[in-house]
Coordinates of C-alpha atoms and ligand atoms in Angstrom, one line a residue:
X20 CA 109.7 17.0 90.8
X21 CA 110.4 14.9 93.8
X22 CA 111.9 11.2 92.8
X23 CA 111.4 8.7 95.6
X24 CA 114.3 6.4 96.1
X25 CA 114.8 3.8 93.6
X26 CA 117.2 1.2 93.5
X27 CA 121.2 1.5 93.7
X28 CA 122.6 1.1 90.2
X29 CA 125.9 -0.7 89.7
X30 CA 129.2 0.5 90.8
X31 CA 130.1 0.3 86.8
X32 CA 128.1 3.0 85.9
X33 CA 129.6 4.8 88.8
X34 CA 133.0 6.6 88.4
X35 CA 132.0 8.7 84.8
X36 CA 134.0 11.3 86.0
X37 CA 134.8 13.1 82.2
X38 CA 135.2 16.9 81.6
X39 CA 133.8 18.6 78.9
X40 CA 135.4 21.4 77.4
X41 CA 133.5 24.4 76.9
X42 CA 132.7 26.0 73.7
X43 CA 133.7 30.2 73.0
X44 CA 136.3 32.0 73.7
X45 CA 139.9 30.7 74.6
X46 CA 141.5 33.1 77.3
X47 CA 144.7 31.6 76.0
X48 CA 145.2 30.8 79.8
X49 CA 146.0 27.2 81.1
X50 CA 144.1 26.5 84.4
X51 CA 143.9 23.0 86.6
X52 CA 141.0 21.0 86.5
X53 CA 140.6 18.6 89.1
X54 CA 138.3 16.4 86.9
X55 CA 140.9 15.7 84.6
X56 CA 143.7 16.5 86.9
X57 CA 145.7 18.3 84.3
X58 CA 146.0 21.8 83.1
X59 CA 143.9 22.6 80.3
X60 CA 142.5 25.9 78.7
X61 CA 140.7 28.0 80.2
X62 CA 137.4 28.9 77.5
X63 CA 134.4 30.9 78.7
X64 CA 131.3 30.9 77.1
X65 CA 130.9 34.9 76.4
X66 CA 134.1 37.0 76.6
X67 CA 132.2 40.2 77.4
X68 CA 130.6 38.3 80.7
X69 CA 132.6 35.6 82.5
X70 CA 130.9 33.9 85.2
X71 CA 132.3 33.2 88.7
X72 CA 130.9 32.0 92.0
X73 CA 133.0 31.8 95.2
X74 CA 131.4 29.7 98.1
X75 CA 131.4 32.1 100.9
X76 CA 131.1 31.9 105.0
X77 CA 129.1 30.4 107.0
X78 CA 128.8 33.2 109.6
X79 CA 129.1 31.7 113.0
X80 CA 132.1 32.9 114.5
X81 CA 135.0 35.2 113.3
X82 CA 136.9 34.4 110.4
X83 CA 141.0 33.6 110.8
X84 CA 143.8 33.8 108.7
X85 CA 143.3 30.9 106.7
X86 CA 140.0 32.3 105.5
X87 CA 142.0 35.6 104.8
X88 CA 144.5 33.5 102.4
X89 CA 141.6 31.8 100.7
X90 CA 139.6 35.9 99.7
X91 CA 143.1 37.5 99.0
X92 CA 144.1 34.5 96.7
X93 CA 140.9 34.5 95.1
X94 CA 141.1 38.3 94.8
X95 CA 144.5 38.2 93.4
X96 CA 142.9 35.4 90.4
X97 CA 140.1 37.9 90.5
X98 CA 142.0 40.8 89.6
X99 CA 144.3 38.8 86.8
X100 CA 141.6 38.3 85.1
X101 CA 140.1 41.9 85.1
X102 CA 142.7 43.7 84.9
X103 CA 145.3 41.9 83.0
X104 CA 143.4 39.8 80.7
X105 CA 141.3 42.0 80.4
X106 CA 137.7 39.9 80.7
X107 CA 134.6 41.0 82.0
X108 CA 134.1 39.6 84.8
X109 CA 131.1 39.3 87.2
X110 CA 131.6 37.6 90.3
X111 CA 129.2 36.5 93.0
X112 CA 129.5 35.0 96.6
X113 CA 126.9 33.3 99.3
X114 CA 126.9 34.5 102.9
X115 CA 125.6 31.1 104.9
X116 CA 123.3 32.8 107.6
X117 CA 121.1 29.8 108.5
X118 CA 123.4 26.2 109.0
X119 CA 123.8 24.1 112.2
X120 CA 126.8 25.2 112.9
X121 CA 125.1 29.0 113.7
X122 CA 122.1 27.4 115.7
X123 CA 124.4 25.7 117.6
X124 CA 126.6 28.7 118.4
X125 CA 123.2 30.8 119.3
X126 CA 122.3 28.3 121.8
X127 CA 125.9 28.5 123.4
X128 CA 125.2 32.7 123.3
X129 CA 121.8 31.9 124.1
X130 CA 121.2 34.7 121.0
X131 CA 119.2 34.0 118.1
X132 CA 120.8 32.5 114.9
X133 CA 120.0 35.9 113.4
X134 CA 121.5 38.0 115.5
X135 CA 124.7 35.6 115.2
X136 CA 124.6 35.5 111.6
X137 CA 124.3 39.5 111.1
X138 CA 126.9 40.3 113.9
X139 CA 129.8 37.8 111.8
X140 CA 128.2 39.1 108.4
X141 CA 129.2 42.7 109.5
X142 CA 132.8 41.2 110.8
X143 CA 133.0 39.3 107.1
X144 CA 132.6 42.4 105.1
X145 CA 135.0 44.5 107.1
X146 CA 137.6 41.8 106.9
X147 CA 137.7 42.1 103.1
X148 CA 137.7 45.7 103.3
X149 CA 141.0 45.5 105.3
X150 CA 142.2 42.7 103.3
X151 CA 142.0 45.1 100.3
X152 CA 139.6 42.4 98.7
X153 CA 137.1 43.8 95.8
X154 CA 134.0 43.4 97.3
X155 CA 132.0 40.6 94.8
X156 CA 129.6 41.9 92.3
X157 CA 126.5 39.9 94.2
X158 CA 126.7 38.9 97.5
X159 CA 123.7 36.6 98.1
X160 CA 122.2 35.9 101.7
X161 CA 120.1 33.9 101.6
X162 CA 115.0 18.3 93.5
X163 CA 114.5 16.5 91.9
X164 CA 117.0 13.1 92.7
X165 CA 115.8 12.8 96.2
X166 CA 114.0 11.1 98.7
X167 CA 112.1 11.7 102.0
X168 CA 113.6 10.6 105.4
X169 CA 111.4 9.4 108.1
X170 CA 111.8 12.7 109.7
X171 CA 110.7 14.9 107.3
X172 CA 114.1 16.2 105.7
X173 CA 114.8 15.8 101.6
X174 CA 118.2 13.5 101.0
X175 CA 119.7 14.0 97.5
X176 CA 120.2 9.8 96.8
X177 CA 124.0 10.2 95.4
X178 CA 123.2 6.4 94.0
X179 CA 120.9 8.0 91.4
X180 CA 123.6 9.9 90.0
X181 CA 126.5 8.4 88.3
X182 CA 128.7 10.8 87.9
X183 CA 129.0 11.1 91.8
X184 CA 133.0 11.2 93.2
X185 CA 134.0 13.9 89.6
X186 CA 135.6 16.4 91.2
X187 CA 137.1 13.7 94.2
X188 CA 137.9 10.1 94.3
X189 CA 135.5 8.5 96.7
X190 CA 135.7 4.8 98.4
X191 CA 133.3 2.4 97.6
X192 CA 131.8 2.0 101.1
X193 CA 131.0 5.7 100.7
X194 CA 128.0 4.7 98.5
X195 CA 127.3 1.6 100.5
X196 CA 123.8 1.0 101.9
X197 CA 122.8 2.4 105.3
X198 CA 121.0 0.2 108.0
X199 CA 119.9 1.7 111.0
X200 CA 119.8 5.3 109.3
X201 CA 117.1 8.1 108.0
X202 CA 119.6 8.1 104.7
X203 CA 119.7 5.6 102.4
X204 CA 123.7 5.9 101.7
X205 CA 126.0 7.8 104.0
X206 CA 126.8 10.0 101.2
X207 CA 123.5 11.2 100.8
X208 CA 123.3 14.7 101.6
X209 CA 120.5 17.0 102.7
X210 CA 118.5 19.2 100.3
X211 CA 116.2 20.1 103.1
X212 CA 116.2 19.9 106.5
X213 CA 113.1 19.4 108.8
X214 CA 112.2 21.7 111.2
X215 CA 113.3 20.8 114.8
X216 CA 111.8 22.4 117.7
X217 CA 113.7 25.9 118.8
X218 CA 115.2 26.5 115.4
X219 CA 114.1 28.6 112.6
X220 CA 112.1 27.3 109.7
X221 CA 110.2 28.2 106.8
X222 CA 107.6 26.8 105.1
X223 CA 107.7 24.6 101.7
X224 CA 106.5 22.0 99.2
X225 CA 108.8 19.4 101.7
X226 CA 106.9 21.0 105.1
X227 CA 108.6 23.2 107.4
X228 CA 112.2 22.9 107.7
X229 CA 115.1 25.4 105.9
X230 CA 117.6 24.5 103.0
X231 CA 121.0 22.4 103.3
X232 CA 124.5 23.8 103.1
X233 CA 124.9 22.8 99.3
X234 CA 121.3 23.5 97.8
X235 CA 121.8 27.0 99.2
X236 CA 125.2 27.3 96.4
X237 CA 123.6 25.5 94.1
X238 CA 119.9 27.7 94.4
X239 CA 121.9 30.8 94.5
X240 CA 124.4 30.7 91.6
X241 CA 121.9 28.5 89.4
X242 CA 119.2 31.3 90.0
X243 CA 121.7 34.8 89.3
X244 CA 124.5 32.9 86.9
X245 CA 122.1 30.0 85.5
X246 CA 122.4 26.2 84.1
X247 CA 126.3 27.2 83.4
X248 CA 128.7 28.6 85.6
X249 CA 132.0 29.3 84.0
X250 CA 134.2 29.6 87.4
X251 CA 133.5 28.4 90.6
X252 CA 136.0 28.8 93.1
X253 CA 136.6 28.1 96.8
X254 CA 139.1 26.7 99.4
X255 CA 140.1 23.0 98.9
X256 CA 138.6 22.2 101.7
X257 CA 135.2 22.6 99.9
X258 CA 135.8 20.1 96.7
X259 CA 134.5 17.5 98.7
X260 CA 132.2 17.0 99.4
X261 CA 130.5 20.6 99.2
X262 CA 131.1 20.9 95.5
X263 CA 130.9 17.4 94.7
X264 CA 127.0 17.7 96.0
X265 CA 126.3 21.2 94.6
X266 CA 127.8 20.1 90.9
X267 CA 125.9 16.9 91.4
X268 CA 122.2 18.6 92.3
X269 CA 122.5 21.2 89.9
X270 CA 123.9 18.9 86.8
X271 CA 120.4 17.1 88.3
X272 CA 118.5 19.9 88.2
X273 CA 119.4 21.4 84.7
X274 CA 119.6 18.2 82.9
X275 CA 123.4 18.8 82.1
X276 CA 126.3 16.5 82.5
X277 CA 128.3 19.7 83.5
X278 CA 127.1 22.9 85.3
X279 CA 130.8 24.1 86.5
X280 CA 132.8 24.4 83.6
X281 CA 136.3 25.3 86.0
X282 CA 136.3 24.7 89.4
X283 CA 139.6 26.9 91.4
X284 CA 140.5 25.8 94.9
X285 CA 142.8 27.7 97.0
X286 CA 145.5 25.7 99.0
X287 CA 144.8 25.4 103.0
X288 CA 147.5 27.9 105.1
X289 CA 149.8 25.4 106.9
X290 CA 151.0 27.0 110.6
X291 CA 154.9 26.0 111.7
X292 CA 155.3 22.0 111.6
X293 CA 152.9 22.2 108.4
X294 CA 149.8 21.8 111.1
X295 CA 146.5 22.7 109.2
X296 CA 144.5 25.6 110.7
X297 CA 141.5 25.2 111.7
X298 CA 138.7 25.9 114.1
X299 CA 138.4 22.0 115.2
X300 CA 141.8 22.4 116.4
X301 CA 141.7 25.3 118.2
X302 CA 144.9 26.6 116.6
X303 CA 143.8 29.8 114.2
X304 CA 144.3 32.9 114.5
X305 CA 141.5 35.9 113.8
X306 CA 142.1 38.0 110.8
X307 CA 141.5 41.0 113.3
X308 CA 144.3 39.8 115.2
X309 CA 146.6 39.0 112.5
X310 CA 145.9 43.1 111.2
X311 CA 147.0 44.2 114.6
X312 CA 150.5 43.0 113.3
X313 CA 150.9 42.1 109.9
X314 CA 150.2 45.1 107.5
X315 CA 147.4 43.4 104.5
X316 CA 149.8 44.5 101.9
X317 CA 152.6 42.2 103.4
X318 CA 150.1 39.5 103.6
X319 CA 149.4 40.1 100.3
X320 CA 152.5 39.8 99.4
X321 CA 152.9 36.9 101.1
X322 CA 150.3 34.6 98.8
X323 CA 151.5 36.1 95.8
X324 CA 154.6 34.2 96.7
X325 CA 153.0 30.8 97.0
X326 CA 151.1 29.3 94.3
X327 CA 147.1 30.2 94.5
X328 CA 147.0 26.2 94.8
X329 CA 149.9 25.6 97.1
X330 CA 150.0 25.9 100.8
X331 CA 151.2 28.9 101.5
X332 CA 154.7 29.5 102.9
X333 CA 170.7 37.0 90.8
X334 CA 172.1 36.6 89.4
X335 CA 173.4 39.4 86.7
X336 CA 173.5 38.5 82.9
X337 CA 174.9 40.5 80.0
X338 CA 172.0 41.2 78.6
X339 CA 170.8 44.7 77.3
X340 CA 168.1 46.0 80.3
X341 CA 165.2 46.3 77.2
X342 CA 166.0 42.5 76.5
X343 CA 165.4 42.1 80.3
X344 CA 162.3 44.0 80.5
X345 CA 160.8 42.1 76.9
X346 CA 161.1 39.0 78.7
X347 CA 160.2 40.0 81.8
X348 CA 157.2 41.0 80.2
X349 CA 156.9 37.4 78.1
X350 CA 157.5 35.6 81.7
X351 CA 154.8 37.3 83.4
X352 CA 152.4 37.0 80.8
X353 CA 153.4 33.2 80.6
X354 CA 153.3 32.7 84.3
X355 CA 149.7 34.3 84.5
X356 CA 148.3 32.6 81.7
X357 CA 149.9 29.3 83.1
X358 CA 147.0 28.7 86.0
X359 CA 147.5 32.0 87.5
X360 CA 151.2 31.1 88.9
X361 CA 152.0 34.5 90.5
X362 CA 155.5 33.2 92.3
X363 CA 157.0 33.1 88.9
X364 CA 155.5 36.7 88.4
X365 CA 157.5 37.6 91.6
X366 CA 160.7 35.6 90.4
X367 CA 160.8 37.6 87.0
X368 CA 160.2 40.9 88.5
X369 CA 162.9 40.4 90.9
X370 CA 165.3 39.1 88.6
X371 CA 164.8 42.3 86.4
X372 CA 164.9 44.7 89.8
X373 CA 168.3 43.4 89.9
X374 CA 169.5 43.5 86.3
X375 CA 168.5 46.8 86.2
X376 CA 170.0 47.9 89.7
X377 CA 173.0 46.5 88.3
X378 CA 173.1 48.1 85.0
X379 CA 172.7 51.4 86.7
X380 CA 175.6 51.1 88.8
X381 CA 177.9 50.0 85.8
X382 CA 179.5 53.3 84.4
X383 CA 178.6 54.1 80.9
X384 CA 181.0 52.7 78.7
X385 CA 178.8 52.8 75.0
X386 CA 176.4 55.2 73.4
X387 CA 173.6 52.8 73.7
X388 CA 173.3 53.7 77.7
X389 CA 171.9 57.4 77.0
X390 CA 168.7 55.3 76.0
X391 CA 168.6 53.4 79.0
X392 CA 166.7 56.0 81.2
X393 CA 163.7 55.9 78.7
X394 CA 163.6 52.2 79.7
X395 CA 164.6 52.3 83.4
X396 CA 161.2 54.3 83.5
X397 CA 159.1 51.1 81.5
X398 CA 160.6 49.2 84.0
X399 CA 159.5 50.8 86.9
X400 CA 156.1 52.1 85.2
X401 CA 155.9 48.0 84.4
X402 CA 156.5 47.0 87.9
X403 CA 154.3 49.7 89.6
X404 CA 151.0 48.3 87.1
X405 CA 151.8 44.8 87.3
X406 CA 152.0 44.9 91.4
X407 CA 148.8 47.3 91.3
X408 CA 147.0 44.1 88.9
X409 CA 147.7 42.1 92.4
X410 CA 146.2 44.9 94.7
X411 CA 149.4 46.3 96.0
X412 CA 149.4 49.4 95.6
X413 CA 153.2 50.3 96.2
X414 CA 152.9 53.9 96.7
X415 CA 149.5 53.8 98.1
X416 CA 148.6 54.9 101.8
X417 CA 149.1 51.1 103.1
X418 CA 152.9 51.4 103.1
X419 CA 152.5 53.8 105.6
X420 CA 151.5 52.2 108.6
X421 CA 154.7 50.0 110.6
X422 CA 157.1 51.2 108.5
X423 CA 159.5 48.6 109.8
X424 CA 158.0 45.8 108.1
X425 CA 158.5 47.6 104.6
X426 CA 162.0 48.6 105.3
X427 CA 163.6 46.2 103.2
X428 CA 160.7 47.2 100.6
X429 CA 161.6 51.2 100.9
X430 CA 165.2 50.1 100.8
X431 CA 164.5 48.6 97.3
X432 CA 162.5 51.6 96.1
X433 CA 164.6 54.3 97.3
X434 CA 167.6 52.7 95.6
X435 CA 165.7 52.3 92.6
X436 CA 164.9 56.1 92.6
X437 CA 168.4 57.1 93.3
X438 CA 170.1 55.1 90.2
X439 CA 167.2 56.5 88.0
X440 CA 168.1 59.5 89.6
X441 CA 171.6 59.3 89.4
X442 CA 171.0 58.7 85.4
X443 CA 168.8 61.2 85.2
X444 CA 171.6 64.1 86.1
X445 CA 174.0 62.7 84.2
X446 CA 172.0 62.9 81.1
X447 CA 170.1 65.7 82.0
X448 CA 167.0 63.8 81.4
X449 CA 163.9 65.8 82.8
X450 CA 161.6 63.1 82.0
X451 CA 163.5 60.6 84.9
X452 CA 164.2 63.5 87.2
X453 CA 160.3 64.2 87.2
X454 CA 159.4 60.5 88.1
X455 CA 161.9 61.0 90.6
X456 CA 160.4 63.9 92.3
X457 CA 156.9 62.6 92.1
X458 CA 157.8 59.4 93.7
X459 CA 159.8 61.4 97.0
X460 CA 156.7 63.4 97.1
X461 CA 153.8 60.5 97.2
X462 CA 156.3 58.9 99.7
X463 CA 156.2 62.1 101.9
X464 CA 152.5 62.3 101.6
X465 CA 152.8 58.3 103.1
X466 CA 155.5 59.6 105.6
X467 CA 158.4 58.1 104.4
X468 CA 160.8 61.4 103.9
X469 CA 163.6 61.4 100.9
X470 CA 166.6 63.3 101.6
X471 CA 168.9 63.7 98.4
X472 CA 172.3 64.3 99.0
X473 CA 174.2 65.2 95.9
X474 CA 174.0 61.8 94.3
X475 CA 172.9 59.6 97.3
X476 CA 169.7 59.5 98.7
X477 CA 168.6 59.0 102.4
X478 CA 165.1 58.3 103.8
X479 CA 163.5 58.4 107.1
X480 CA 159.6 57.6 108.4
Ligands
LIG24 ZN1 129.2 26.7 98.2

């Protein structure tokens, strides 16, 4: 199983960096590939199981807000794909609980790695609890193209493998010859690491030493998934070369030109000044701070308004408020099946929140409006299920704490719920008066109290 290093082939045979398209079922939904660096359709293999691996933590220290934006993203694709395309979907995520980066922080705490990596494990899972993130489906803790280094660790030799630099343009030099180093290339990456004195190990085929970062990915999802994955997501900052190595080992391994069939990354969160944040610069902020303050609905909120890919950071027409809501539904449904592109989702939405706020407030002039109410409700019955897809939950329990960051939200609601009301008196429709009085008394359960008087409404925490 273990090849010894061989020659470098040429750089010609090098950059083969084609995509295959998958063979099954067409999801009829358009998704970026950053091997072809296009949009093209998204096809799993089996409809009734769809595939995906997220690369999770390495649990060394708490996790900030840029990991936050990465899960809720995710999530948000996540729940698309469950809930509104309706695909069954199993996902499963790694926890990283042995890695340098956790020996290294148990030596500062003078703990051991263990103890480290179960005390941020804990933290991980009650961060995605808060963050209203559905927990994965697996959540995993913890050769063959390689070489031995003079120190006992197993390199993967990148130069046997020429479809190296796929998912990620690499420079030439990258693959160029080491002197003076345990690894033949500098892109070579370690399958296995050698045990060093103080630090854990376990025993193996190689000796004593413990897995690398990307075998542990590539171990994991080939052993529960298998030789194809249909999704693999993760934040950008993992394409390269994290995913580069795993896809390249595991393509290795299974004797496949393609073991990823999609690969998702999220966009980084940009602070003020469009600063990246991250733990080398000393600039983030812990998720458990940022809850202190910022509600995990309105963060949700928040990424749904930037593009799953992107960093994150009315008009009135004459048209009939059924036209509105037939292509509202159309936009949404294009939006989501274009690469998941929820700001469009919450650009049609908004735009038909206002047509129809509008349209109530115009006085009845033709008999079509005594129809209207029927559709006022699909509107709102429409918005409530399409913002509950995303995990918001508008009348859930979560609007309830710090109010004042969900005024302008309530505002919107309540004013809703008064034209619907309004309509519903003067057309003595029972149907929109019901909705109406179901919707002041889930808010009161939340503590957000409706007063109606006569035709205006009034609310207060
Ligand atoms: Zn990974």
């Amino acid at each position: 199983m273990l090849l010894l290093r061989k020659a470098i082939i040429s750089n010609s045979k090098r950059f083969k960096t084609n995509w295959i398209q998958p063979e099954g079922y067409d999801t009829g939904i358009k998704v970026y590939n950053c091997v072809t660096r296009t949009k093209v359709p998204l096809v799993v293999a089996n409809k009734s199981c769809v595939t995906m691996y997220t690369c999770g933590p390495t649990v060394y220290d708490s996790a900030h807000i840029g990991h936050a934006s990465c899960y809720v993203k995710l999530d948000i694709i996540q729940r698309i794909l469950r809930r509104y395309f309706k695909l069954n979907l199993v996902t499963v995520m790694n926890i990283t609980d042995i890695d340098d980066k956790i020996i290294n922080e148990s030596k500062n705490l003078n703990k051991s790695p263990i103890e480290v990596a179960r005390c941020h494990e804990k933290e991980y899972i009650q961060d995605l609890d808060q963050l209203l993130v559905t927990k994965p489906d697996v959540l995993l803790f913890d050769e063959k193209f390689a070489y031995k280094s003079e120190d006992g660790s197993v390199y993967f030799d990148v130069s046997q493998y020429e479809n190296y630099g796929k998912l990620q343009k690499i420079g030439e030099n990258t693959l160029e010859v080491n002197t003076g180093s345990i690894k033949n290339s500098p892109a070579d990456f370690a399958l296995w690491k050698a045990a060093k004195p103080n630090e854990p190990y376990w025993d193996s085929f190689f000796g004593p030493g413990r897995p690398g970062w990307h075998i542990e990915c590539s171990a994991l999802a080939g052993n529960i998934i298998g030789s194809s994955v249909d999704i693999h997501a993760g934040g950008i900052d993992l394409r390269f070369p994290h995913h580069e190595n795993e896809e390249a080992q595991s393509c290795t391994f299974f004797s496949k030109p393609q073991w990823v069939n999609y690969w998702l990354h999220t966009g980084h969160l940009h602070l003020r000044d469009s600063v990246k944040m991250s733990k080398s610069l000393k600039n983030t902020i812990s998720i458990q701070d940022m809850l202190k303050t910022v509600n995990p609905v309105v963060f949700r909120v928040a990424c749904l308004l930037s593009h799953y890919r992107r960093q994150l950071q009315s008009t009135i027409d004459n048209k009939s408020l059924i036209e509105s809501l037939s292509e509202t539904m159309t936009a949404v449904d294009n939006a989501l099946q274009d690469d998941f592109n929820t700001p469009v989702v919450i650009e049609s939405i908004h735009r038909l929140m206002t047509v129809t706020n509008k349209m109530l407030h115009t006085p009845s002039t033709n008999s079509n409006y005594l129809n209207h109410s029927v559709y006022v409700t699909a509107v709102m019955n429409f918005v409530l299920e399409i913002f509950k897809v995303f995990g918001v939950d508008i009348l859930s329990k979560q609007i309830n704490e710090e109010v004042n960051d969900y005024s302008d939200i309530i505002d919107v609601l309540i004013k809703f719920r008064q034209n619907v009301r309004q309509l519903g008196i003067s057309e003595r429709n029972e149907n929109a008066l019901k909705l109406c009085d179901e919707t002041r008394d889930e808010l009161r359960n939340l503590g957000v109290y409706i007063k109606d008087h006569g035709k205006i409404s009034s609310w207060s925490r």
